[in-house]
Amino acid sequence: MRDLYLHDKIFEPYISKAEIDVAVNRLASEMVRAIPTEDTVFICVLKGAFMFFSDLMKQLGSGGRQEFIFAKSYAGTQSTGKVWLSELNADALSGQRVVLVEDIVDTGLTVNYLAGRIQEAGPLSLHICTFLFKAEVYRGLRTIDFKGLTIPNYFVVGYGLDYEEKGRSLPEIFKLKG
Ligand code: 5GP
């Protein structure tokens, strides 16, 4: 694979489609062993988690219910320190087993805020799942129950993740070069 040019930045290949597939399959198996997935509401955090969510749901088969929310905390390659969130369908979450499905957990600000909002809806349980986890920079107190791959503090794009709305549709993951 070759370097990738998005806006003013250069990215290099980092995680292949084959490695992504292995991680998603492993995560799905872990989930099936840990929770009754057929009786769970899965929340996809848009836009970034759309590809991971789709792959994960296909591995889990016919069970569960799917909900979607929009969250935004990044501008360019930096966190803004604030989280913007679209409406949550609280009625669909009340009294239910819920799994929040994120693309990437970095400092933990976004997931912490989202989890707080979901708790307000009164779920029976709440688990957190993320495809990528930046362990070095995570400052959250909440346990991340299901993790796909742990990565260093790189800025990455592809597999749903963008740089200024570019790169989301790539089936593999690239990291910022230099
Ligand atoms: P946190 O709130 O944990 O610091 O950051 C989580 C959110 O920031 C993610 O949902 C994602 O939107 C964005 N983000 C964090 N790290 C990266 C990254 O390396 N690449 C991209 N494209 N977005 C990231």
Short mmCIF file of N, CA and C and ligand atoms in Angstrom, two decimals:
data_model
loop_
_atom_site.label_atom_id
_atom_site.label_comp_id
_atom_site.label_asym_id
_atom_site.label_seq_id
_atom_site.Cartn_x
_atom_site.Cartn_y
_atom_site.Cartn_z
N MET A 1 0.84 -1.20 0.00
CA MET A 1 0.00 0.00 0.00
C MET A 1 0.88 1.25 0.00
N ARG A 2 0.37 2.27 -0.65
CA ARG A 2 1.15 3.50 -0.78
C ARG A 2 0.69 4.56 0.23
N ASP A 3 1.51 5.62 0.36
CA ASP A 3 1.12 6.74 1.21
C ASP A 3 -0.15 7.38 0.67
N LEU A 4 -0.84 8.07 1.56
CA LEU A 4 -2.14 8.64 1.24
C LEU A 4 -2.09 10.14 1.52
N TYR A 5 -2.57 10.93 0.58
CA TYR A 5 -2.58 12.39 0.75
C TYR A 5 -4.01 12.84 0.99
N LEU A 6 -4.27 13.45 2.16
CA LEU A 6 -5.60 13.98 2.49
C LEU A 6 -5.42 15.44 2.90
N HIS A 7 -6.05 16.34 2.19
CA HIS A 7 -5.85 17.77 2.43
C HIS A 7 -4.34 18.07 2.46
N ASP A 8 -3.86 18.64 3.60
CA ASP A 8 -2.46 19.05 3.71
C ASP A 8 -1.57 18.01 4.38
N LYS A 9 -2.09 16.79 4.62
CA LYS A 9 -1.31 15.83 5.41
C LYS A 9 -1.04 14.53 4.63
N ILE A 10 0.04 13.84 5.06
CA ILE A 10 0.41 12.56 4.45
C ILE A 10 0.24 11.46 5.49
N PHE A 11 -0.40 10.38 5.06
CA PHE A 11 -0.65 9.24 5.95
C PHE A 11 0.02 8.01 5.35
N GLU A 12 0.44 7.08 6.25
CA GLU A 12 1.06 5.84 5.77
C GLU A 12 0.23 4.64 6.24
N PRO A 13 0.31 3.53 5.51
CA PRO A 13 -0.47 2.33 5.87
C PRO A 13 -0.13 1.88 7.28
N TYR A 14 -1.13 1.45 8.02
CA TYR A 14 -0.89 1.08 9.43
C TYR A 14 -1.55 -0.26 9.79
N ILE A 15 -2.88 -0.37 9.62
CA ILE A 15 -3.55 -1.63 9.98
C ILE A 15 -4.30 -2.13 8.74
N SER A 16 -3.98 -3.35 8.32
CA SER A 16 -4.56 -3.89 7.08
C SER A 16 -5.99 -4.36 7.29
N LYS A 17 -6.68 -4.56 6.18
CA LYS A 17 -8.05 -5.07 6.21
C LYS A 17 -8.09 -6.44 6.90
N ALA A 18 -7.07 -7.28 6.61
CA ALA A 18 -7.03 -8.62 7.22
C ALA A 18 -6.89 -8.52 8.74
N GLU A 19 -6.06 -7.61 9.22
CA GLU A 19 -5.89 -7.44 10.67
C GLU A 19 -7.17 -6.91 11.31
N ILE A 20 -7.85 -6.02 10.60
CA ILE A 20 -9.12 -5.48 11.10
C ILE A 20 -10.13 -6.62 11.23
N ASP A 21 -10.23 -7.45 10.21
CA ASP A 21 -11.20 -8.55 10.22
C ASP A 21 -10.96 -9.50 11.40
N VAL A 22 -9.68 -9.81 11.64
CA VAL A 22 -9.35 -10.72 12.76
C VAL A 22 -9.79 -10.08 14.08
N ALA A 23 -9.50 -8.78 14.24
CA ALA A 23 -9.85 -8.09 15.50
C ALA A 23 -11.37 -8.03 15.70
N VAL A 24 -12.11 -7.76 14.62
CA VAL A 24 -13.58 -7.67 14.74
C VAL A 24 -14.15 -9.05 15.10
N ASN A 25 -13.65 -10.09 14.46
CA ASN A 25 -14.16 -11.45 14.75
C ASN A 25 -13.89 -11.84 16.20
N ARG A 26 -12.68 -11.50 16.68
CA ARG A 26 -12.33 -11.83 18.06
C ARG A 26 -13.23 -11.08 19.05
N LEU A 27 -13.46 -9.81 18.74
CA LEU A 27 -14.31 -8.97 19.60
C LEU A 27 -15.75 -9.50 19.63
N ALA A 28 -16.25 -9.89 18.49
CA ALA A 28 -17.62 -10.43 18.42
C ALA A 28 -17.73 -11.71 19.25
N SER A 29 -16.71 -12.56 19.18
CA SER A 29 -16.74 -13.81 19.97
C SER A 29 -16.71 -13.49 21.46
N GLU A 30 -15.88 -12.53 21.84
CA GLU A 30 -15.79 -12.13 23.25
C GLU A 30 -17.15 -11.63 23.74
N MET A 31 -17.80 -10.85 22.90
CA MET A 31 -19.08 -10.25 23.26
C MET A 31 -20.16 -11.32 23.44
N VAL A 32 -20.18 -12.26 22.53
CA VAL A 32 -21.19 -13.33 22.58
C VAL A 32 -21.02 -14.15 23.86
N ARG A 33 -19.75 -14.33 24.28
CA ARG A 33 -19.50 -15.10 25.51
C ARG A 33 -19.90 -14.30 26.75
N ALA A 34 -19.77 -12.97 26.67
CA ALA A 34 -19.94 -12.13 27.87
C ALA A 34 -21.37 -11.64 28.11
N ILE A 35 -22.13 -11.39 27.04
CA ILE A 35 -23.46 -10.79 27.21
C ILE A 35 -24.48 -11.46 26.28
N PRO A 36 -25.77 -11.39 26.63
CA PRO A 36 -26.79 -11.95 25.73
C PRO A 36 -27.04 -10.99 24.56
N THR A 37 -26.25 -11.11 23.52
CA THR A 37 -26.25 -10.12 22.44
C THR A 37 -27.60 -10.03 21.72
N GLU A 38 -28.36 -11.15 21.73
CA GLU A 38 -29.65 -11.13 21.03
C GLU A 38 -30.68 -10.27 21.76
N ASP A 39 -30.35 -9.91 23.00
CA ASP A 39 -31.27 -9.17 23.84
C ASP A 39 -30.62 -7.85 24.29
N THR A 40 -29.96 -7.18 23.35
CA THR A 40 -29.15 -6.00 23.68
C THR A 40 -29.40 -4.90 22.66
N VAL A 41 -29.35 -3.65 23.14
CA VAL A 41 -29.43 -2.50 22.23
C VAL A 41 -28.00 -2.02 21.97
N PHE A 42 -27.60 -2.00 20.71
CA PHE A 42 -26.27 -1.54 20.31
C PHE A 42 -26.39 -0.11 19.78
N ILE A 43 -25.60 0.79 20.35
CA ILE A 43 -25.64 2.19 19.88
C ILE A 43 -24.39 2.48 19.06
N CYS A 44 -24.60 2.86 17.81
CA CYS A 44 -23.50 3.23 16.92
C CYS A 44 -23.23 4.73 17.05
N VAL A 45 -22.00 5.09 17.37
CA VAL A 45 -21.65 6.51 17.48
C VAL A 45 -21.13 6.99 16.12
N LEU A 46 -21.94 7.80 15.47
CA LEU A 46 -21.63 8.33 14.13
C LEU A 46 -20.79 9.59 14.25
N LYS A 47 -20.02 9.93 13.22
CA LYS A 47 -19.98 9.16 12.00
C LYS A 47 -18.98 8.01 12.07
N GLY A 48 -17.96 8.17 12.89
CA GLY A 48 -16.77 7.32 12.82
C GLY A 48 -16.99 5.82 12.95
N ALA A 49 -17.99 5.39 13.74
CA ALA A 49 -18.13 3.96 14.02
C ALA A 49 -18.92 3.20 12.95
N PHE A 50 -19.33 3.88 11.86
CA PHE A 50 -20.28 3.22 10.96
C PHE A 50 -19.75 1.94 10.34
N MET A 51 -18.47 1.90 9.99
CA MET A 51 -17.94 0.69 9.33
C MET A 51 -17.74 -0.43 10.33
N PHE A 52 -17.16 -0.09 11.47
CA PHE A 52 -16.93 -1.08 12.52
C PHE A 52 -18.28 -1.64 12.99
N PHE A 53 -19.24 -0.76 13.21
CA PHE A 53 -20.56 -1.17 13.69
C PHE A 53 -21.18 -2.18 12.71
N SER A 54 -21.11 -1.86 11.44
CA SER A 54 -21.68 -2.74 10.42
C SER A 54 -21.01 -4.11 10.45
N ASP A 55 -19.67 -4.13 10.50
CA ASP A 55 -18.94 -5.42 10.53
C ASP A 55 -19.27 -6.20 11.79
N LEU A 56 -19.33 -5.49 12.92
CA LEU A 56 -19.61 -6.16 14.20
C LEU A 56 -21.02 -6.75 14.21
N MET A 57 -21.99 -5.97 13.75
CA MET A 57 -23.38 -6.45 13.74
C MET A 57 -23.52 -7.68 12.85
N LYS A 58 -22.83 -7.70 11.73
CA LYS A 58 -22.90 -8.86 10.83
C LYS A 58 -22.36 -10.11 11.52
N GLN A 59 -21.33 -9.93 12.35
CA GLN A 59 -20.76 -11.07 13.09
C GLN A 59 -21.71 -11.56 14.18
N LEU A 60 -22.54 -10.65 14.69
CA LEU A 60 -23.43 -11.02 15.80
C LEU A 60 -24.73 -11.65 15.31
N GLY A 61 -24.96 -11.62 14.00
CA GLY A 61 -26.15 -12.29 13.45
C GLY A 61 -27.40 -11.47 13.60
N SER A 62 -28.53 -12.16 13.77
CA SER A 62 -29.83 -11.50 13.68
C SER A 62 -30.26 -10.78 14.95
N GLY A 63 -29.54 -10.99 16.05
CA GLY A 63 -30.03 -10.50 17.33
C GLY A 63 -29.83 -9.01 17.57
N GLY A 64 -30.45 -8.55 18.65
CA GLY A 64 -30.22 -7.19 19.11
C GLY A 64 -31.02 -6.13 18.37
N ARG A 65 -30.88 -4.92 18.87
CA ARG A 65 -31.52 -3.77 18.25
C ARG A 65 -30.43 -2.73 18.03
N GLN A 66 -30.59 -1.93 16.99
CA GLN A 66 -29.55 -0.96 16.66
C GLN A 66 -30.11 0.46 16.80
N GLU A 67 -29.33 1.32 17.45
CA GLU A 67 -29.66 2.74 17.57
C GLU A 67 -28.45 3.55 17.10
N PHE A 68 -28.69 4.80 16.71
CA PHE A 68 -27.62 5.62 16.14
C PHE A 68 -27.63 7.02 16.75
N ILE A 69 -26.44 7.50 17.12
CA ILE A 69 -26.34 8.89 17.57
C ILE A 69 -25.14 9.53 16.88
N PHE A 70 -25.17 10.86 16.82
CA PHE A 70 -24.03 11.62 16.29
C PHE A 70 -23.29 12.23 17.46
N ALA A 71 -21.96 12.13 17.43
CA ALA A 71 -21.15 12.82 18.44
C ALA A 71 -19.97 13.45 17.73
N LYS A 72 -19.53 14.60 18.24
CA LYS A 72 -18.38 15.26 17.62
C LYS A 72 -17.55 15.95 18.70
N SER A 73 -16.25 15.67 18.70
CA SER A 73 -15.37 16.35 19.67
C SER A 73 -14.06 16.79 19.04
N TYR A 74 -13.80 16.32 17.80
CA TYR A 74 -12.52 16.63 17.16
C TYR A 74 -12.68 17.70 16.09
N ALA A 75 -11.68 18.54 15.96
CA ALA A 75 -11.57 19.47 14.83
C ALA A 75 -10.18 19.26 14.24
N GLY A 76 -10.08 18.80 13.00
CA GLY A 76 -8.79 18.47 12.40
C GLY A 76 -8.20 17.27 13.08
N THR A 77 -6.99 17.41 13.65
CA THR A 77 -6.35 16.27 14.32
C THR A 77 -6.33 16.46 15.84
N GLN A 78 -7.12 17.39 16.35
CA GLN A 78 -7.12 17.72 17.78
C GLN A 78 -8.51 17.63 18.40
N SER A 79 -8.57 17.23 19.66
CA SER A 79 -9.82 17.26 20.40
C SER A 79 -10.15 18.71 20.76
N THR A 80 -11.42 19.08 20.66
CA THR A 80 -11.81 20.45 21.02
C THR A 80 -12.04 20.56 22.53
N GLY A 81 -12.10 19.41 23.21
CA GLY A 81 -12.35 19.42 24.65
C GLY A 81 -13.83 19.49 25.00
N LYS A 82 -14.68 19.62 23.97
CA LYS A 82 -16.13 19.67 24.19
C LYS A 82 -16.78 18.59 23.33
N VAL A 83 -17.90 18.06 23.80
CA VAL A 83 -18.59 17.03 23.03
C VAL A 83 -19.95 17.54 22.60
N TRP A 84 -20.24 17.42 21.31
CA TRP A 84 -21.57 17.74 20.80
C TRP A 84 -22.27 16.41 20.51
N LEU A 85 -23.53 16.31 20.95
CA LEU A 85 -24.25 15.04 20.82
C LEU A 85 -25.64 15.29 20.26
N SER A 86 -26.09 14.42 19.33
CA SER A 86 -27.44 14.52 18.81
C SER A 86 -28.42 13.87 19.79
N GLU A 87 -29.72 13.93 19.48
CA GLU A 87 -30.76 13.36 20.35
C GLU A 87 -30.53 11.88 20.60
N LEU A 88 -30.80 11.46 21.81
CA LEU A 88 -30.71 10.05 22.19
C LEU A 88 -32.13 9.52 22.30
N ASN A 89 -32.36 8.32 21.78
CA ASN A 89 -33.70 7.72 21.88
C ASN A 89 -33.82 7.04 23.25
N ALA A 90 -34.10 7.84 24.28
CA ALA A 90 -34.09 7.34 25.67
C ALA A 90 -35.10 6.21 25.87
N ASP A 91 -36.24 6.27 25.19
CA ASP A 91 -37.26 5.22 25.35
C ASP A 91 -36.73 3.85 24.94
N ALA A 92 -35.85 3.84 23.94
CA ALA A 92 -35.31 2.57 23.44
C ALA A 92 -34.27 1.98 24.38
N LEU A 93 -33.78 2.80 25.32
CA LEU A 93 -32.67 2.36 26.18
C LEU A 93 -33.11 2.01 27.60
N SER A 94 -34.21 2.62 28.03
CA SER A 94 -34.69 2.44 29.39
C SER A 94 -34.95 0.95 29.70
N GLY A 95 -34.32 0.45 30.77
CA GLY A 95 -34.52 -0.94 31.20
C GLY A 95 -33.85 -1.98 30.31
N GLN A 96 -33.04 -1.55 29.36
CA GLN A 96 -32.42 -2.48 28.39
C GLN A 96 -30.93 -2.70 28.69
N ARG A 97 -30.42 -3.81 28.19
CA ARG A 97 -28.96 -4.01 28.14
C ARG A 97 -28.46 -3.20 26.97
N VAL A 98 -27.49 -2.34 27.25
CA VAL A 98 -27.01 -1.43 26.19
C VAL A 98 -25.50 -1.60 26.00
N VAL A 99 -25.07 -1.60 24.74
CA VAL A 99 -23.64 -1.55 24.42
C VAL A 99 -23.40 -0.32 23.55
N LEU A 100 -22.51 0.54 24.01
CA LEU A 100 -22.13 1.74 23.25
C LEU A 100 -20.96 1.35 22.36
N VAL A 101 -21.10 1.57 21.05
CA VAL A 101 -20.06 1.13 20.10
C VAL A 101 -19.36 2.35 19.49
N GLU A 102 -18.09 2.53 19.85
CA GLU A 102 -17.27 3.67 19.41
C GLU A 102 -16.24 3.21 18.38
N ASP A 103 -15.80 4.16 17.55
CA ASP A 103 -14.71 3.89 16.62
C ASP A 103 -13.37 3.88 17.35
N ILE A 104 -13.16 4.93 18.16
CA ILE A 104 -11.85 5.09 18.82
C ILE A 104 -12.05 5.81 20.15
N VAL A 105 -11.35 5.34 21.17
CA VAL A 105 -11.33 6.05 22.45
C VAL A 105 -9.92 6.57 22.63
N ASP A 106 -9.84 7.89 22.81
CA ASP A 106 -8.57 8.61 22.91
C ASP A 106 -8.44 9.04 24.38
N THR A 107 -8.75 10.29 24.71
CA THR A 107 -8.66 10.71 26.11
C THR A 107 -9.79 10.11 26.96
N GLY A 108 -10.89 9.74 26.31
CA GLY A 108 -12.04 9.19 27.03
C GLY A 108 -13.13 10.22 27.28
N LEU A 109 -12.87 11.47 26.89
CA LEU A 109 -13.85 12.54 27.10
C LEU A 109 -15.20 12.19 26.45
N THR A 110 -15.16 11.80 25.19
CA THR A 110 -16.40 11.54 24.45
C THR A 110 -17.17 10.37 25.06
N VAL A 111 -16.47 9.27 25.29
CA VAL A 111 -17.15 8.08 25.80
C VAL A 111 -17.71 8.34 27.20
N ASN A 112 -16.99 9.11 27.99
CA ASN A 112 -17.44 9.43 29.33
C ASN A 112 -18.74 10.24 29.28
N TYR A 113 -18.75 11.23 28.39
CA TYR A 113 -19.93 12.07 28.25
C TYR A 113 -21.12 11.25 27.73
N LEU A 114 -20.88 10.44 26.69
CA LEU A 114 -21.96 9.63 26.12
C LEU A 114 -22.51 8.64 27.15
N ALA A 115 -21.60 7.99 27.87
CA ALA A 115 -22.04 7.00 28.86
C ALA A 115 -22.89 7.68 29.94
N GLY A 116 -22.51 8.88 30.33
CA GLY A 116 -23.29 9.64 31.32
C GLY A 116 -24.70 9.90 30.81
N ARG A 117 -24.80 10.31 29.55
CA ARG A 117 -26.11 10.59 28.96
C ARG A 117 -26.97 9.32 28.85
N ILE A 118 -26.33 8.22 28.52
CA ILE A 118 -27.07 6.95 28.40
C ILE A 118 -27.56 6.50 29.77
N GLN A 119 -26.72 6.66 30.79
CA GLN A 119 -27.14 6.28 32.15
C GLN A 119 -28.39 7.02 32.57
N GLU A 120 -28.53 8.27 32.12
CA GLU A 120 -29.72 9.06 32.46
C GLU A 120 -30.99 8.42 31.92
N ALA A 121 -30.87 7.61 30.86
CA ALA A 121 -32.04 6.95 30.28
C ALA A 121 -32.43 5.70 31.06
N GLY A 122 -31.64 5.32 32.07
CA GLY A 122 -31.97 4.19 32.95
C GLY A 122 -31.86 2.82 32.30
N PRO A 123 -30.72 2.49 31.68
CA PRO A 123 -30.57 1.15 31.11
C PRO A 123 -30.38 0.10 32.22
N LEU A 124 -30.66 -1.14 31.90
CA LEU A 124 -30.42 -2.24 32.85
C LEU A 124 -28.91 -2.39 33.06
N SER A 125 -28.16 -2.32 31.98
CA SER A 125 -26.70 -2.39 32.05
C SER A 125 -26.12 -1.58 30.89
N LEU A 126 -24.85 -1.19 31.05
CA LEU A 126 -24.18 -0.45 29.98
C LEU A 126 -22.75 -0.97 29.84
N HIS A 127 -22.44 -1.47 28.65
CA HIS A 127 -21.06 -1.87 28.34
C HIS A 127 -20.52 -0.94 27.27
N ILE A 128 -19.20 -0.75 27.29
CA ILE A 128 -18.55 0.11 26.30
C ILE A 128 -17.67 -0.75 25.40
N CYS A 129 -17.80 -0.51 24.10
CA CYS A 129 -17.00 -1.22 23.12
C CYS A 129 -16.34 -0.19 22.21
N THR A 130 -15.05 -0.37 21.91
CA THR A 130 -14.40 0.51 20.94
C THR A 130 -13.51 -0.32 20.03
N PHE A 131 -13.41 0.07 18.78
CA PHE A 131 -12.52 -0.67 17.89
C PHE A 131 -11.07 -0.34 18.20
N LEU A 132 -10.73 0.95 18.30
CA LEU A 132 -9.36 1.35 18.62
C LEU A 132 -9.31 2.00 19.99
N PHE A 133 -8.23 1.74 20.72
CA PHE A 133 -8.09 2.27 22.07
C PHE A 133 -6.68 2.83 22.23
N LYS A 134 -6.59 4.15 22.53
CA LYS A 134 -5.27 4.77 22.75
C LYS A 134 -4.97 4.73 24.25
N ALA A 135 -4.46 3.59 24.71
CA ALA A 135 -4.27 3.34 26.15
C ALA A 135 -3.40 4.42 26.82
N GLU A 136 -2.36 4.89 26.11
CA GLU A 136 -1.41 5.85 26.70
C GLU A 136 -2.05 7.18 27.09
N VAL A 137 -3.08 7.57 26.34
CA VAL A 137 -3.66 8.90 26.60
C VAL A 137 -5.02 8.83 27.27
N TYR A 138 -5.51 7.61 27.51
CA TYR A 138 -6.83 7.46 28.12
C TYR A 138 -6.80 7.98 29.56
N ARG A 139 -7.70 8.91 29.85
CA ARG A 139 -7.76 9.50 31.19
C ARG A 139 -9.09 9.20 31.89
N GLY A 140 -9.94 8.41 31.22
CA GLY A 140 -11.27 8.14 31.76
C GLY A 140 -11.22 7.17 32.93
N LEU A 141 -12.29 7.19 33.74
CA LEU A 141 -12.37 6.29 34.88
C LEU A 141 -13.17 5.04 34.53
N ARG A 142 -13.94 5.14 33.47
CA ARG A 142 -14.83 4.07 33.07
C ARG A 142 -14.05 2.91 32.42
N THR A 143 -14.45 1.69 32.75
CA THR A 143 -13.82 0.52 32.13
C THR A 143 -14.29 0.41 30.68
N ILE A 144 -13.34 0.17 29.78
CA ILE A 144 -13.71 -0.10 28.39
C ILE A 144 -13.81 -1.63 28.28
N ASP A 145 -15.04 -2.12 28.16
CA ASP A 145 -15.28 -3.56 28.30
C ASP A 145 -14.77 -4.38 27.11
N PHE A 146 -14.95 -3.85 25.91
CA PHE A 146 -14.54 -4.59 24.71
C PHE A 146 -13.67 -3.70 23.84
N LYS A 147 -12.43 -4.15 23.60
CA LYS A 147 -11.49 -3.35 22.79
C LYS A 147 -11.03 -4.17 21.60
N GLY A 148 -11.02 -3.55 20.42
CA GLY A 148 -10.52 -4.23 19.23
C GLY A 148 -9.01 -4.26 19.24
N LEU A 149 -8.38 -3.10 19.02
CA LEU A 149 -6.92 -3.01 18.99
C LEU A 149 -6.46 -1.82 19.82
N THR A 150 -5.41 -2.03 20.61
CA THR A 150 -4.82 -0.93 21.38
C THR A 150 -3.68 -0.36 20.56
N ILE A 151 -3.68 0.98 20.41
CA ILE A 151 -2.65 1.63 19.57
C ILE A 151 -1.97 2.75 20.35
N PRO A 152 -0.76 3.15 19.93
CA PRO A 152 -0.11 4.32 20.54
C PRO A 152 -0.87 5.59 20.16
N ASN A 153 -0.36 6.72 20.62
CA ASN A 153 -1.06 7.98 20.38
C ASN A 153 -0.81 8.51 18.96
N TYR A 154 -1.21 7.75 17.95
CA TYR A 154 -1.13 8.18 16.56
C TYR A 154 -2.46 8.79 16.15
N PHE A 155 -2.42 9.71 15.18
CA PHE A 155 -3.67 10.17 14.57
C PHE A 155 -3.92 9.26 13.37
N VAL A 156 -5.06 8.59 13.36
CA VAL A 156 -5.34 7.59 12.32
C VAL A 156 -6.59 7.96 11.52
N VAL A 157 -6.63 7.45 10.29
CA VAL A 157 -7.81 7.64 9.42
C VAL A 157 -8.12 6.31 8.73
N GLY A 158 -9.33 6.25 8.17
CA GLY A 158 -9.77 5.06 7.46
C GLY A 158 -10.69 4.23 8.33
N TYR A 159 -11.37 3.25 7.72
CA TYR A 159 -12.31 2.38 8.43
C TYR A 159 -13.28 3.22 9.28
N GLY A 160 -13.81 4.28 8.66
CA GLY A 160 -14.80 5.14 9.32
C GLY A 160 -14.23 6.44 9.87
N LEU A 161 -12.93 6.43 10.16
CA LEU A 161 -12.30 7.62 10.78
C LEU A 161 -11.84 8.60 9.72
N ASP A 162 -12.00 9.88 10.00
CA ASP A 162 -11.71 10.92 8.98
C ASP A 162 -10.61 11.87 9.42
N TYR A 163 -10.09 12.58 8.42
CA TYR A 163 -9.36 13.81 8.67
C TYR A 163 -10.10 14.88 7.89
N GLU A 164 -10.76 15.79 8.58
CA GLU A 164 -11.57 16.84 7.93
C GLU A 164 -12.48 16.25 6.86
N GLU A 165 -13.22 15.18 7.25
CA GLU A 165 -14.22 14.52 6.40
C GLU A 165 -13.65 13.76 5.20
N LYS A 166 -12.37 13.52 5.20
CA LYS A 166 -11.76 12.69 4.14
C LYS A 166 -11.21 11.40 4.77
N GLY A 167 -11.26 10.33 4.01
CA GLY A 167 -10.62 9.08 4.41
C GLY A 167 -11.52 8.06 5.08
N ARG A 168 -12.77 8.43 5.36
CA ARG A 168 -13.66 7.51 6.08
C ARG A 168 -13.92 6.20 5.35
N SER A 169 -13.96 6.26 4.03
CA SER A 169 -14.40 5.09 3.26
C SER A 169 -13.29 4.07 3.02
N LEU A 170 -12.08 4.36 3.47
CA LEU A 170 -10.98 3.42 3.25
C LEU A 170 -11.21 2.14 4.06
N PRO A 171 -11.01 0.98 3.46
CA PRO A 171 -11.24 -0.28 4.19
C PRO A 171 -10.13 -0.64 5.17
N GLU A 172 -8.98 0.10 5.10
CA GLU A 172 -7.90 -0.16 6.05
C GLU A 172 -7.56 1.14 6.79
N ILE A 173 -6.64 1.05 7.76
CA ILE A 173 -6.33 2.21 8.60
C ILE A 173 -4.93 2.74 8.28
N PHE A 174 -4.84 4.07 8.18
CA PHE A 174 -3.57 4.76 7.92
C PHE A 174 -3.25 5.63 9.13
N LYS A 175 -1.95 5.90 9.33
CA LYS A 175 -1.58 6.83 10.40
C LYS A 175 -0.82 8.02 9.85
N LEU A 176 -0.92 9.13 10.57
CA LEU A 176 -0.26 10.37 10.15
C LEU A 176 1.24 10.13 10.10
N LYS A 177 1.85 10.59 9.00
CA LYS A 177 3.27 10.33 8.82
C LYS A 177 4.10 11.44 9.47
N GLY A 178 5.23 11.03 10.05
CA GLY A 178 6.18 12.02 10.56
C GLY A 178 5.97 12.40 12.01
P1 5GP B 1 -11.74 11.36 23.05
O1 5GP B 1 -12.96 12.11 23.46
O2 5GP B 1 -11.64 9.97 23.65
O3 5GP B 1 -10.48 12.14 23.33
O4 5GP B 1 -11.76 11.22 21.47
C1 5GP B 1 -12.71 10.40 20.86
C2 5GP B 1 -13.17 10.95 19.54
O5 5GP B 1 -12.17 11.77 18.93
C3 5GP B 1 -13.41 9.83 18.57
O6 5GP B 1 -14.75 9.41 18.59
C4 5GP B 1 -13.00 10.44 17.24
O7 5GP B 1 -14.09 11.15 16.68
C5 5GP B 1 -11.94 11.44 17.60
N1 5GP B 1 -10.57 10.87 17.50
C6 5GP B 1 -9.73 10.55 18.50
N2 5GP B 1 -8.57 10.08 18.04
C7 5GP B 1 -8.68 10.09 16.69
C8 5GP B 1 -7.79 9.68 15.63
O8 5GP B 1 -6.66 9.21 15.81
N3 5GP B 1 -8.27 9.84 14.36
C9 5GP B 1 -9.51 10.35 14.08
N4 5GP B 1 -9.84 10.46 12.80
N5 5GP B 1 -10.36 10.74 15.05
C10 5GP B 1 -9.95 10.59 16.35
#
